[in-house]
Amino acid sequence: MNPLRHVAIIMDGNGRWGLKYKNSRNAGHKAGLKTVEKIIKETIKHKVKFLTLYAFSTENWRRPKKEINFLFSLLETFLTNRVDELHNQDIKLKIIGEKSFSEKLNNLLNNAEKKTFRNKKLQLNLALNYGSKFELINAFKKLKKNNKKINEKNLSLFLQTKNIPDPEILIRTGDTKRLSNFLLWQLAYSEIFFEKKLWPEFNEKDYTKIIKKFKNIKRNFGNI
Ligand code: FPP
């Protein structure tokens, strides 16, 4: 059976779910947050050590201001109300992406990272204002600035995922088949699962099914 240390997820379909059932995209994001909580718990049950969730891409700034503000207020409420609970569950929170938000949100994020830094059960990486191309360009610039040889090992030391193993699994919900500038380097050998369900509909059973399927895949890494 394949070892599984890291699952990455593109949580797509909140807007469509919200419009379909509540006539509001934002209601979809609120429902999406409930799925986030379920999936965190299930990840721990499966003893997976790293979970990376794509919560806001560098391209998401193109959305209407009202939706962006709602997403960030949701995140602020989540951090204010839930960080103690994450901490008690031994979960380490790490932000990947550029932390250039309001002072209040930046402080909440920094404090949550600091508070949970030593936790061991699960590392929850939230990709916020994250774009993989930007991350890669920055990493190459840093290699050059530090006069380092360009190779895989050195490059990975300058990525935001430094010290995090590459995901064995990528899940994208919402019936769309693209990577949307997410972890392009780190996903080079990941098994990709595209899921028809919208993110608020995705549940523990769907997740477990994917994990079981993954464990039985023959992974060759270019070999035969
Ligand atoms: C993509 O669906 C989803 C997002 C851009 C936001 C994801 C946010 C959450 C799940 C909730 C907040 C999370 C935390 C951790 C506070 P979409 O809006 O692109 O859906 P669509 O394709 O149907 O429009």
Short mmCIF file of N, CA, C and O in Angstrom, two decimals, residues 19 24-25 29 45 58 69 72 99-100 112 132 148 150 152 203 219:
data_model
loop_
_atom_site.label_atom_id
_atom_site.label_comp_id
_atom_site.label_asym_id
_atom_site.label_seq_id
_atom_site.Cartn_x
_atom_site.Cartn_y
_atom_site.Cartn_z
N LEU A 19 -25.26 29.53 -5.26
CA LEU A 19 -26.26 30.09 -6.18
C LEU A 19 -27.41 29.11 -6.36
O LEU A 19 -28.58 29.50 -6.38
N SER A 24 -27.07 32.66 -3.40
CA SER A 24 -25.99 33.56 -2.95
C SER A 24 -24.66 32.82 -3.00
O SER A 24 -24.52 31.75 -2.39
N ARG A 25 -23.70 33.36 -3.73
CA ARG A 25 -22.37 32.74 -3.80
C ARG A 25 -21.74 32.67 -2.40
O ARG A 25 -21.12 31.68 -2.04
N HIS A 29 -19.70 29.82 0.16
CA HIS A 29 -18.41 29.86 0.88
C HIS A 29 -18.61 29.46 2.35
O HIS A 29 -17.79 28.75 2.93
N LYS A 45 -8.08 11.35 11.16
CA LYS A 45 -8.48 9.94 11.32
C LYS A 45 -7.63 9.03 10.45
O LYS A 45 -7.30 7.92 10.82
N THR A 58 -3.89 34.02 -6.09
CA THR A 58 -3.52 35.39 -6.50
C THR A 58 -4.50 35.90 -7.56
O THR A 58 -4.69 37.10 -7.71
N ASN A 69 -14.43 40.50 0.30
CA ASN A 69 -14.58 40.92 1.69
C ASN A 69 -15.25 39.82 2.52
O ASN A 69 -14.86 39.57 3.66
N PHE A 72 -12.75 37.03 3.33
CA PHE A 72 -11.79 37.38 4.38
C PHE A 72 -12.46 37.52 5.74
O PHE A 72 -11.85 37.22 6.77
N LYS A 99 1.42 37.05 2.68
CA LYS A 99 0.53 37.61 3.70
C LYS A 99 0.49 39.13 3.57
O LYS A 99 1.21 39.84 4.26
N SER A 100 -0.32 39.62 2.65
CA SER A 100 -0.41 41.08 2.51
C SER A 100 -1.88 41.47 2.57
O SER A 100 -2.45 41.91 1.59
N ALA A 112 -1.79 32.90 14.91
CA ALA A 112 -2.23 31.50 14.82
C ALA A 112 -1.03 30.61 14.47
O ALA A 112 -0.87 29.52 15.03
N SER A 132 1.44 29.68 -7.78
CA SER A 132 2.61 28.83 -7.91
C SER A 132 3.70 29.47 -8.79
O SER A 132 4.89 29.33 -8.50
N LYS A 148 23.47 30.14 -5.21
CA LYS A 148 23.31 28.69 -5.04
C LYS A 148 23.16 28.03 -6.40
O LYS A 148 22.62 28.61 -7.34
N ILE A 150 21.64 25.76 -9.21
CA ILE A 150 20.24 25.45 -9.50
C ILE A 150 20.06 23.94 -9.59
O ILE A 150 20.53 23.30 -10.53
N GLU A 152 17.19 20.58 -7.89
CA GLU A 152 15.89 20.36 -7.25
C GLU A 152 15.94 20.63 -5.75
O GLU A 152 15.05 21.27 -5.20
N ASN A 203 -17.90 15.02 1.08
CA ASN A 203 -17.98 14.60 2.49
C ASN A 203 -16.90 13.56 2.84
O ASN A 203 -16.10 13.15 2.00
N ARG A 219 2.28 2.95 -8.23
CA ARG A 219 2.98 4.21 -8.53
C ARG A 219 4.38 3.87 -9.03
O ARG A 219 5.18 3.28 -8.32
#
